[in-house]
Each structure stands twice: as structure tokens, then as C-alpha cells.
PDB file of C-alpha atoms in Angstrom:
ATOM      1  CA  UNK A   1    -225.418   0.552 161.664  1.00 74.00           C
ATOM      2  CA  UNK A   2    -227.161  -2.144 159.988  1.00 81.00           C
ATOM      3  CA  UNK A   3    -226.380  -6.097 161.540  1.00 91.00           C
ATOM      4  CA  UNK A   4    -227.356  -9.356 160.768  1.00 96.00           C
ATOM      5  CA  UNK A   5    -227.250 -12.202 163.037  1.00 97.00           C
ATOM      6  CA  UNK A   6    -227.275 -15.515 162.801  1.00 98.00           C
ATOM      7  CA  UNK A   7    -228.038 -18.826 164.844  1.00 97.00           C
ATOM      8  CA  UNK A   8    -227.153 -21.484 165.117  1.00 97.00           C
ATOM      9  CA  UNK A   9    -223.243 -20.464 164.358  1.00 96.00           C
ATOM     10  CA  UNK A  10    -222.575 -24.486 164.433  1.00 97.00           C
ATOM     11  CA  UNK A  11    -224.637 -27.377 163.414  1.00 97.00           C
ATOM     12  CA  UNK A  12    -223.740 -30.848 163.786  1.00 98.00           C
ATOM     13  CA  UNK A  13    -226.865 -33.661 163.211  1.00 97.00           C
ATOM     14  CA  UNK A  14    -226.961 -36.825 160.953  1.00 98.00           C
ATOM     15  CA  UNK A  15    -227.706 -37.184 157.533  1.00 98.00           C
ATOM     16  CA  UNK A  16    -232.183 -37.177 157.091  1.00 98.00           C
ATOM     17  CA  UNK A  17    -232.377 -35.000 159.542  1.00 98.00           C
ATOM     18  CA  UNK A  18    -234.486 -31.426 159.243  1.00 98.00           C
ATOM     19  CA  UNK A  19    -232.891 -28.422 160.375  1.00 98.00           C
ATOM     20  CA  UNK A  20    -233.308 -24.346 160.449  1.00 98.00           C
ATOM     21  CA  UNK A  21    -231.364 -21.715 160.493  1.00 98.00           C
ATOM     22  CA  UNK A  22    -232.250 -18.271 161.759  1.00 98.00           C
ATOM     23  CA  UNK A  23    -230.776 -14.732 160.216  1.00 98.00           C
ATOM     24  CA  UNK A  24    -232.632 -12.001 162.190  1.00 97.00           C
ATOM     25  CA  UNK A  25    -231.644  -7.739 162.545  1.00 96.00           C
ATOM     26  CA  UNK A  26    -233.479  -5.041 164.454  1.00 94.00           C
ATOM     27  CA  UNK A  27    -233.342  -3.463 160.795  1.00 94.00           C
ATOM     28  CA  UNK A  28    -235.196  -3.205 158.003  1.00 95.00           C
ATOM     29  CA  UNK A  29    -233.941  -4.860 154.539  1.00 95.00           C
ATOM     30  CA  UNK A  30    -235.332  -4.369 151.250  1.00 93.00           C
ATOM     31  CA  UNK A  31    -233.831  -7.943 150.441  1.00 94.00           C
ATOM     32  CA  UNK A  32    -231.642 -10.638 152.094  1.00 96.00           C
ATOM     33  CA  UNK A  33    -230.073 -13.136 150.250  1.00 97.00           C
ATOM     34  CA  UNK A  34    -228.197 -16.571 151.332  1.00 98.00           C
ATOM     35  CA  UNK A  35    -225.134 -17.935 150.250  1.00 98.00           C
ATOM     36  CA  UNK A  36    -223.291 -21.273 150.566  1.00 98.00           C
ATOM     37  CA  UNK A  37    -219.708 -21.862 151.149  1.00 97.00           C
ATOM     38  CA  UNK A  38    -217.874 -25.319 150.618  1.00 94.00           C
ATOM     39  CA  UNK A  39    -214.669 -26.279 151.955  1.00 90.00           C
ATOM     40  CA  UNK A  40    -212.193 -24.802 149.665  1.00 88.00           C
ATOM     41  CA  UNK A  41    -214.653 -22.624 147.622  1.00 94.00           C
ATOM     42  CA  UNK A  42    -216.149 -19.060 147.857  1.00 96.00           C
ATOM     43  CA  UNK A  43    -219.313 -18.541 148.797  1.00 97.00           C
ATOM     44  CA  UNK A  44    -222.256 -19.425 146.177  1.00 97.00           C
ATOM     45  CA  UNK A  45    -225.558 -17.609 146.293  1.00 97.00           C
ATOM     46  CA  UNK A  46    -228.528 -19.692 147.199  1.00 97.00           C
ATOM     47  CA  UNK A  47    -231.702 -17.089 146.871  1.00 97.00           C
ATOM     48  CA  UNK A  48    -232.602 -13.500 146.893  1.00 96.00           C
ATOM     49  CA  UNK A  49    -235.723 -12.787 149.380  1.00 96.00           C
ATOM     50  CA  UNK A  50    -237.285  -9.491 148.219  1.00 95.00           C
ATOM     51  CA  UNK A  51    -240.839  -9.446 149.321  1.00 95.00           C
ATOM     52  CA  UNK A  52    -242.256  -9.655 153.163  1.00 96.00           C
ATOM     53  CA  UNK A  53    -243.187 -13.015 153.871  1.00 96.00           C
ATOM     54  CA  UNK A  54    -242.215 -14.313 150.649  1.00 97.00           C
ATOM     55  CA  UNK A  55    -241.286 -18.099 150.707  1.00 98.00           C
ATOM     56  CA  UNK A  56    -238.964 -19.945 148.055  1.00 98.00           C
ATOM     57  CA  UNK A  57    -237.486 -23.223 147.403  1.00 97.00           C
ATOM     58  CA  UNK A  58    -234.909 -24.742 146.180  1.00 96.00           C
ATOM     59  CA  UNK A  59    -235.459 -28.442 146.079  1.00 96.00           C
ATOM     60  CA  UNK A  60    -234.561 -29.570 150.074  1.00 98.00           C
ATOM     61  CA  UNK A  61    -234.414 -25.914 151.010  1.00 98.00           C
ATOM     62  CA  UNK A  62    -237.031 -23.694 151.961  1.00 98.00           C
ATOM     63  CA  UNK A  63    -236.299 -20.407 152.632  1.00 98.00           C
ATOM     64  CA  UNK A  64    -238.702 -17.280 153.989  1.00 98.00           C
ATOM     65  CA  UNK A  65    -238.437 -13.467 154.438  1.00 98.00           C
ATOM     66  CA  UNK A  66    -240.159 -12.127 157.456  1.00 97.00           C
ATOM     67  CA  UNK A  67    -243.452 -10.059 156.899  1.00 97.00           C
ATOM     68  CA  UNK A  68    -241.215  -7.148 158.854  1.00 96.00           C
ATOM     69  CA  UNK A  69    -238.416  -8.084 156.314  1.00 96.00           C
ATOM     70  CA  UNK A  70    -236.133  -8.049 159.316  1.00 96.00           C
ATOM     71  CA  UNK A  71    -235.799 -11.467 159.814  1.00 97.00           C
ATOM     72  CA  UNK A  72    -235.379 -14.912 157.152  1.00 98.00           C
ATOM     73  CA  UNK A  73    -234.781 -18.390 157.735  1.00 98.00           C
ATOM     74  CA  UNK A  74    -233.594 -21.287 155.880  1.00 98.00           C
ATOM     75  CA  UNK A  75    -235.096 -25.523 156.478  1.00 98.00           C
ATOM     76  CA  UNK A  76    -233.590 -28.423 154.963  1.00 98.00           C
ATOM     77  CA  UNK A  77    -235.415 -30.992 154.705  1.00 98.00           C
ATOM     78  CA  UNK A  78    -233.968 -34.670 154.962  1.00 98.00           C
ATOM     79  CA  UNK A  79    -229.983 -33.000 155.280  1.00 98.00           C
ATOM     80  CA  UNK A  80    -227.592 -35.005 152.925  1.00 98.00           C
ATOM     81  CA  UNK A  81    -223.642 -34.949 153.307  1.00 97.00           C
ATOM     82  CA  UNK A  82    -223.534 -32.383 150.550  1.00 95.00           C
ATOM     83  CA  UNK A  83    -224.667 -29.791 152.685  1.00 97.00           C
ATOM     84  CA  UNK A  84    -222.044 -29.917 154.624  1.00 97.00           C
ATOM     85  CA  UNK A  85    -220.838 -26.010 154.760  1.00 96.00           C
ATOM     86  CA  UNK A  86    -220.998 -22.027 156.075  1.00 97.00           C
ATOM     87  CA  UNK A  87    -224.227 -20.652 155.280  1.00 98.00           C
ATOM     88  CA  UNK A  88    -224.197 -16.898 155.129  1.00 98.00           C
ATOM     89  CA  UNK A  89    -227.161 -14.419 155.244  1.00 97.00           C
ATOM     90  CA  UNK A  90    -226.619 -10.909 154.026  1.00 97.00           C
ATOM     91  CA  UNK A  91    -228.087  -8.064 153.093  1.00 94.00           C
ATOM     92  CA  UNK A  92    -227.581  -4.454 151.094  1.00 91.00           C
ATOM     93  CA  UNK A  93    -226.297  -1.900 153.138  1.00 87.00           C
ATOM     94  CA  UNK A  94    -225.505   1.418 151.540  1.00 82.00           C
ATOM     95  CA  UNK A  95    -223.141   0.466 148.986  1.00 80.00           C
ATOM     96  CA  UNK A  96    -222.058  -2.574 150.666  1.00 88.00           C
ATOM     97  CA  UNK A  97    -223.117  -6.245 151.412  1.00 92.00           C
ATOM     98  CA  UNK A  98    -223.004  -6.801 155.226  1.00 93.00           C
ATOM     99  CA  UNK A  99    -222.884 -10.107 156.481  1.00 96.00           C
ATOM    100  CA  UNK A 100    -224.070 -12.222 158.819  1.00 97.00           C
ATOM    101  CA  UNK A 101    -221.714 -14.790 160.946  1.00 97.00           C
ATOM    102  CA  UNK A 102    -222.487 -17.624 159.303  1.00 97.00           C
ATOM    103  CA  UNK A 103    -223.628 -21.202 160.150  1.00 97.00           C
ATOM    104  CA  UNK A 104    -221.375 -23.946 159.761  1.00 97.00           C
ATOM    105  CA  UNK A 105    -223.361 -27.448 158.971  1.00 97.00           C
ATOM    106  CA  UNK A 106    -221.535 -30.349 159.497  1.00 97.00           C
ATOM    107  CA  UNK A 107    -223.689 -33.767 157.687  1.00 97.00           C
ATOM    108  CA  UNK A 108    -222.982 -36.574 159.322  1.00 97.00           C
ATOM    109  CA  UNK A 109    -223.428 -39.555 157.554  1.00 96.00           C
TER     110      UNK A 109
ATOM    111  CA  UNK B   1    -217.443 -23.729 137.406  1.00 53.00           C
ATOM    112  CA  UNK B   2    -216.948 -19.775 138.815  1.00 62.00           C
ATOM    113  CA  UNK B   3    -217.069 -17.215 136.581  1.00 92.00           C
ATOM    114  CA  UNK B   4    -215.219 -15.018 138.592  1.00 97.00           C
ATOM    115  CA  UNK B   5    -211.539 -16.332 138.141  1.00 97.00           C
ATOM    116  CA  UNK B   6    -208.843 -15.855 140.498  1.00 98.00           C
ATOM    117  CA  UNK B   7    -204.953 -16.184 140.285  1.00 98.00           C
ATOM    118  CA  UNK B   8    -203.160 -18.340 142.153  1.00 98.00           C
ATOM    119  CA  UNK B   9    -205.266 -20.419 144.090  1.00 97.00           C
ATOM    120  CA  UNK B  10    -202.181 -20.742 146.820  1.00 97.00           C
ATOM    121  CA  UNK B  11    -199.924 -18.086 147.877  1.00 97.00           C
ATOM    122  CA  UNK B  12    -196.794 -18.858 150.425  1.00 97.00           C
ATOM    123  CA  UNK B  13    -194.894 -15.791 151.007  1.00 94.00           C
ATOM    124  CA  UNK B  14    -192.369 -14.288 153.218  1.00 92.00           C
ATOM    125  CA  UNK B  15    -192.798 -11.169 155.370  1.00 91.00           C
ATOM    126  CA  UNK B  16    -190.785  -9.253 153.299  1.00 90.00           C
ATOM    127  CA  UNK B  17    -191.673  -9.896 149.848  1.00 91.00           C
ATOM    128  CA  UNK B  18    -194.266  -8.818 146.870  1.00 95.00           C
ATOM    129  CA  UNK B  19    -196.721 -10.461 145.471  1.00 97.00           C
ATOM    130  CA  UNK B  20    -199.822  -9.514 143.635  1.00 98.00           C
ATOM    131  CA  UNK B  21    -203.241 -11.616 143.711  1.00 98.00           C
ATOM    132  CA  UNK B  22    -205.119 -11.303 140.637  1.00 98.00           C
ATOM    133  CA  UNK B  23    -209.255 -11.582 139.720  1.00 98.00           C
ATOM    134  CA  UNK B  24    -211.025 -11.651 136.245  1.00 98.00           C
ATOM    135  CA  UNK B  25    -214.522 -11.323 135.317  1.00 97.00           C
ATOM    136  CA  UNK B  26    -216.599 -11.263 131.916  1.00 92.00           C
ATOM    137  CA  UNK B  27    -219.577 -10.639 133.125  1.00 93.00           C
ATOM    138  CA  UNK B  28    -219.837  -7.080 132.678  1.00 93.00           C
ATOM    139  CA  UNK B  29    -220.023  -6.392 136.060  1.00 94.00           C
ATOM    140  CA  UNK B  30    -219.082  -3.069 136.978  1.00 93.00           C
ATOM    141  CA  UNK B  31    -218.416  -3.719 140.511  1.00 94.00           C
ATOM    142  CA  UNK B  32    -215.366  -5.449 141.960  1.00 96.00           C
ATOM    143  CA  UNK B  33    -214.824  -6.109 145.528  1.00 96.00           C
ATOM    144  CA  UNK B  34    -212.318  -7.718 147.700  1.00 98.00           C
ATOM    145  CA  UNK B  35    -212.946  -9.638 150.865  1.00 98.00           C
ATOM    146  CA  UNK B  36    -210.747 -11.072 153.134  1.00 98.00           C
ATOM    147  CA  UNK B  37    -212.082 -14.342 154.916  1.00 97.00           C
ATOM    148  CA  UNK B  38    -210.725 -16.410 158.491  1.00 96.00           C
ATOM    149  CA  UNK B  39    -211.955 -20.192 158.521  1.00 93.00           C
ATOM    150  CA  UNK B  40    -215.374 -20.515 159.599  1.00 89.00           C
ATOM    151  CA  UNK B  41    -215.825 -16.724 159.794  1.00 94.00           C
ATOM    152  CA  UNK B  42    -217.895 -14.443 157.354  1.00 96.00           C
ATOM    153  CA  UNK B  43    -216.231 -12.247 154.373  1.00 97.00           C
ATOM    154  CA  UNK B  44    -214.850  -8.985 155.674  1.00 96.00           C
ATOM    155  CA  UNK B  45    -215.004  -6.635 153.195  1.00 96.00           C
ATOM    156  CA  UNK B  46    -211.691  -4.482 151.864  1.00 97.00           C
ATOM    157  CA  UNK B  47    -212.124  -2.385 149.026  1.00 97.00           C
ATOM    158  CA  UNK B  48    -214.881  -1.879 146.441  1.00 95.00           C
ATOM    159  CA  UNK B  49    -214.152  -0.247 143.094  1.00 95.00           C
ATOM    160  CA  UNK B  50    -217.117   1.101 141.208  1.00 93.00           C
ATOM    161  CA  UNK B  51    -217.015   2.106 137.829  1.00 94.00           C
ATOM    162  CA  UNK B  52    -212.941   1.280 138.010  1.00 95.00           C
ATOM    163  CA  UNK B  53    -212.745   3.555 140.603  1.00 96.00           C
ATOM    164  CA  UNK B  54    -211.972   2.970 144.357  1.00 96.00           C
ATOM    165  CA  UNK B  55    -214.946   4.036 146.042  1.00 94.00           C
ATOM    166  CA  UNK B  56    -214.946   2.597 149.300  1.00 93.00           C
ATOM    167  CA  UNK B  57    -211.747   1.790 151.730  1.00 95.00           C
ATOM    168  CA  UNK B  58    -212.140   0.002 154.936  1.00 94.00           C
ATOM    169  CA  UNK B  59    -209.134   1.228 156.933  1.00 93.00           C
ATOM    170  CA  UNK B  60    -207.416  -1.512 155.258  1.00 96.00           C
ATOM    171  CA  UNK B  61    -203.743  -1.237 156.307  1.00 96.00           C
ATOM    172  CA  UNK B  62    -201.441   0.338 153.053  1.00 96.00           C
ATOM    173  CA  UNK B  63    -199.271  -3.269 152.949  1.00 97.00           C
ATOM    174  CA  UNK B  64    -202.193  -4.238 150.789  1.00 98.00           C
ATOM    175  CA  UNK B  65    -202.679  -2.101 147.653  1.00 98.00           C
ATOM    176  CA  UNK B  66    -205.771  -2.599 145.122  1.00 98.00           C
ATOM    177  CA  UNK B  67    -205.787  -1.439 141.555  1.00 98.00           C
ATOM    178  CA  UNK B  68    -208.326  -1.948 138.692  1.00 97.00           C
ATOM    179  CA  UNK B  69    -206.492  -1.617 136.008  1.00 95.00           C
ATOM    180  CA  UNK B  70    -209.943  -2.142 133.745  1.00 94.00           C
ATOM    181  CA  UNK B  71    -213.588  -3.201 133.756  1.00 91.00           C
ATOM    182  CA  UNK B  72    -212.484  -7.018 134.105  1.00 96.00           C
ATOM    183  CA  UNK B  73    -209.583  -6.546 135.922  1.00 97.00           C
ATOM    184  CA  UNK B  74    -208.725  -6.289 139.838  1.00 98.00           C
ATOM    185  CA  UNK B  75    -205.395  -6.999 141.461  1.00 98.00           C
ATOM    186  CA  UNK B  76    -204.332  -6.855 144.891  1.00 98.00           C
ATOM    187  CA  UNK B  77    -200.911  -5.796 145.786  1.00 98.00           C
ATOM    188  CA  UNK B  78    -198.939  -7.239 149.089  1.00 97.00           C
ATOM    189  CA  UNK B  79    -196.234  -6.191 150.389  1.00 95.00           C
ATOM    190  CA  UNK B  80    -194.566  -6.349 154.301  1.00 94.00           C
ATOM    191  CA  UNK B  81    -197.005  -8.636 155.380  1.00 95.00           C
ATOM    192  CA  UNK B  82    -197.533 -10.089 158.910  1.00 96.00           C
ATOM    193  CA  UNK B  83    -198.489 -13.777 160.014  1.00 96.00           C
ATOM    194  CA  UNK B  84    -202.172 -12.339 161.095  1.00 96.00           C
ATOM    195  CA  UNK B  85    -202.476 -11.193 157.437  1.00 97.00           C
ATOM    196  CA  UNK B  86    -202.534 -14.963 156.414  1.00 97.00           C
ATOM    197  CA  UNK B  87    -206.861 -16.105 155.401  1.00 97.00           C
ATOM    198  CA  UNK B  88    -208.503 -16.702 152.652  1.00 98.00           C
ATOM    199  CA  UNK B  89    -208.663 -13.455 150.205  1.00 98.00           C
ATOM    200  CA  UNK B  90    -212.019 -13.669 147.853  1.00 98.00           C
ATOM    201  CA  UNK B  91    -212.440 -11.482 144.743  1.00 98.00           C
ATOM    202  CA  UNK B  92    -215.901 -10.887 144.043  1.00 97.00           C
ATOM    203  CA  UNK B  93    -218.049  -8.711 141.242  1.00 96.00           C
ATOM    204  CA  UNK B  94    -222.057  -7.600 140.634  1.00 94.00           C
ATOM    205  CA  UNK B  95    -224.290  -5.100 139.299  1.00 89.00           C
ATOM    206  CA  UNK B  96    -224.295  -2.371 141.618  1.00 77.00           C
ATOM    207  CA  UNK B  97    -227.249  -3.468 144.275  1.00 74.00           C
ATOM    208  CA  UNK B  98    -227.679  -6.924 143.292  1.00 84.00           C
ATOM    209  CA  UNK B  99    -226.008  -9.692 144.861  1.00 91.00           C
ATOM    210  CA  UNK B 100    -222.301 -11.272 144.379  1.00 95.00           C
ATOM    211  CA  UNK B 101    -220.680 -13.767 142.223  1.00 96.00           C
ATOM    212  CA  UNK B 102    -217.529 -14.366 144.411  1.00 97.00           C
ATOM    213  CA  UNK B 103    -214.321 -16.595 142.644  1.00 97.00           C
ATOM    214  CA  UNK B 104    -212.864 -19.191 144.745  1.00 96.00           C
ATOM    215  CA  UNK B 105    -210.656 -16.904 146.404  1.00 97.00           C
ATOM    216  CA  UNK B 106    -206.667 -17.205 146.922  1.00 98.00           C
ATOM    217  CA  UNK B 107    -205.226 -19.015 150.466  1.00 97.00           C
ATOM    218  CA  UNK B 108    -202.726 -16.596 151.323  1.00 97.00           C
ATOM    219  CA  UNK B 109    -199.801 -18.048 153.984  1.00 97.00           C
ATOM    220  CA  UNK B 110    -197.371 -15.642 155.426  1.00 96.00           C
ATOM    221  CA  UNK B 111    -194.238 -16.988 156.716  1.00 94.00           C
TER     222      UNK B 111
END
């Protein structure tokens, strides 16, 4: 059985702070991906990781696929209140998506 | 704005009674999924039809009842509910293997 985790599960720091998050499995994926959940919203994908040790960005965010592909983190850079939310990893599984068990960010201003 | 729309955005409903949540997608997606979600907790999936057909079950208790009644289409029946039953219930759709375009899900309350 395939499993993601995940840590930190909470996050609490101040708004211009930096800050990583850590999705790691004993398993090999031939992608992760990384989704984004508001208050009150489903969950939004961020980025599809495909290749070992690829790195993307997304403005503030900076995410990267381990070379082993078992493992992918996400930075912000300079945190605003807007990223206040759960951030997911997950992964293909078979026919499903597992997930990981999220991070919940909390921006303080 | 999602494109995967579901219907109604709040549900309050008794132990005893039916109801039906409904999702909608144009994206010609041909896989439809449903999820059901605790606060601060990851999606846990349900069902996943495939091609319109149900092709993956996970021991969801029979008080909740999927159908796909086309491509676009996915409702989910409820009926004889409990109070634990009560979380967030997200409708999502893809291709098969890539990733998910979830809606914004229906808060379900049972009373």
C-alpha cells in the first residue's frame, strides 16, 4: 500500500516569513502533485511534479520532486495572508489519487 | 470560478430523510469521483465511476447511493443518515491518470 506523509500537519508564523513543507513515502511515484484548499472551497491544484529532481515555481512557491521521486516539498517565500489554507500532496495510485494529511497554514498578519 | 459545479452548497437534514447531492462537469472528463472530507483532514475517497460506470467502491456504507446518470452527471443519494455522516462531501472529475478538478463540495449537517 502506497502512503504519503506529510509535515508539518500545522503551521502557524507571521506574514514575510519563509516556510517548507515536506510530503515524503517509502514509495515510488511517477508524479506527485499539490493542491490548495481555502476555507469554504475544494481543493485547487497547485503543480504536477513528474520528473526526479525537477523544480517548479509558481511565483512565491517553489516546489521540487525528489531525485528518488519519493519525496517533494513545497517553500514560500515571504508568506502573505492569502495563503492561509490545507495544502495537500498526492499522488496516483492504481486507479486512485491517495492523499497525504495535509498541512494547514495559518498567515498571520 | 470551478468548473466542476455542485448542488446545494448547504445541506441540513434529518436522520430519516432523502436527499440527493448533485455534481456537473463540461469538461469532458470521463472520470467522476466522490470524496468525503472532515475539517482540516484530507479527502477520503467514496466511489469512482469510469466511463459512467462504478468502478471502484470503498466499503462505503449503502445509506449513501451514487449514480451517473451520464458523462456530465453524478449524484449522490442519502438516505438514514447518522450525525458522524455530517463533513464536507466534494465531487470531483479528470482524465483518467491525470490530476483532479474538484467543485466546491456540499456541507452536509445531519440532525
Amino acid at each position: 500500500t502506497q502512503l504519503l506523509e506529510q509535515s508539518p500537519q500545522f503551521l502557524s508564523i507571521q506574514e514575510g516569513e519563509n516556510l517548507t513543507v515536506y510530503c515524503n513515502s517509502s514509495s515510488v511515484f511517477s508524479s506527485l502533485q499539490w493542491y490548495r484548499q481555502e476555507p469554504g472551497e475544494g481543493p485547487v491544484l497547485l503543480v504536477t511534479v513528474v520528473t526526479g529532481g525537477e523544480v517548479k515555481k509558481l511565483k512565491r512557491l517553489t516546489f521540487q520532486f525528489g531525485d528518488a521521486r519519493k519525496d517533494s516539498s513545497l517553500h514560500i517565500t515571504a508568506a502573505q495572508t492569502g495563503d492561509t489554507g490545507l495544502y495537500l500532496c498526492a499522488g496516483p495510485s492504481y486507479d486512485k489519487v491517495i492523499f497525504g494529511p495535509g498541512t494547514s497554514l495559518s498567515v498571520i498578519p | 470560478d470551478t468548473e466542476v459545479t455542485q448542488t446545494p452548497k448547504h445541506l441540513v437534514m434529518g436522520m430519516t430523510n432523502k436527499k440527493s447531492l448533485k455534481c456537473e462537469q463540461h469538461m469532458g472528463h470521463r472520470a467522476m469521483y466522490w470524496y468525503k472530507q472532515k475539517a482540516k483532514k484530507p479527502p477520503e475517497l467514496m466511489f469512482v465511476y469510469s466511463y459512467e460506470k462504478l468502478s471502484i467502491n470503498e466499503s462505503v456504507p449503502s445509506r449513501f447511493s451514487p449514480e451517473c446518470p451520464n458523462s456530465s452527471l453524478l449524484n449522490l443519494h442519502l438516505h438514514a443518515l447518522q450525525p458522524e455522516d455530517s463533513a464536507l462531501y466534494l465531487c470531483a472529475s479528470s482524465y483518467r491518470g491525470s490530476p483532479l478538478h474538484f467543485g466546491n463540495g456540499t456541507r452536509l449537517t445531519v440532525t
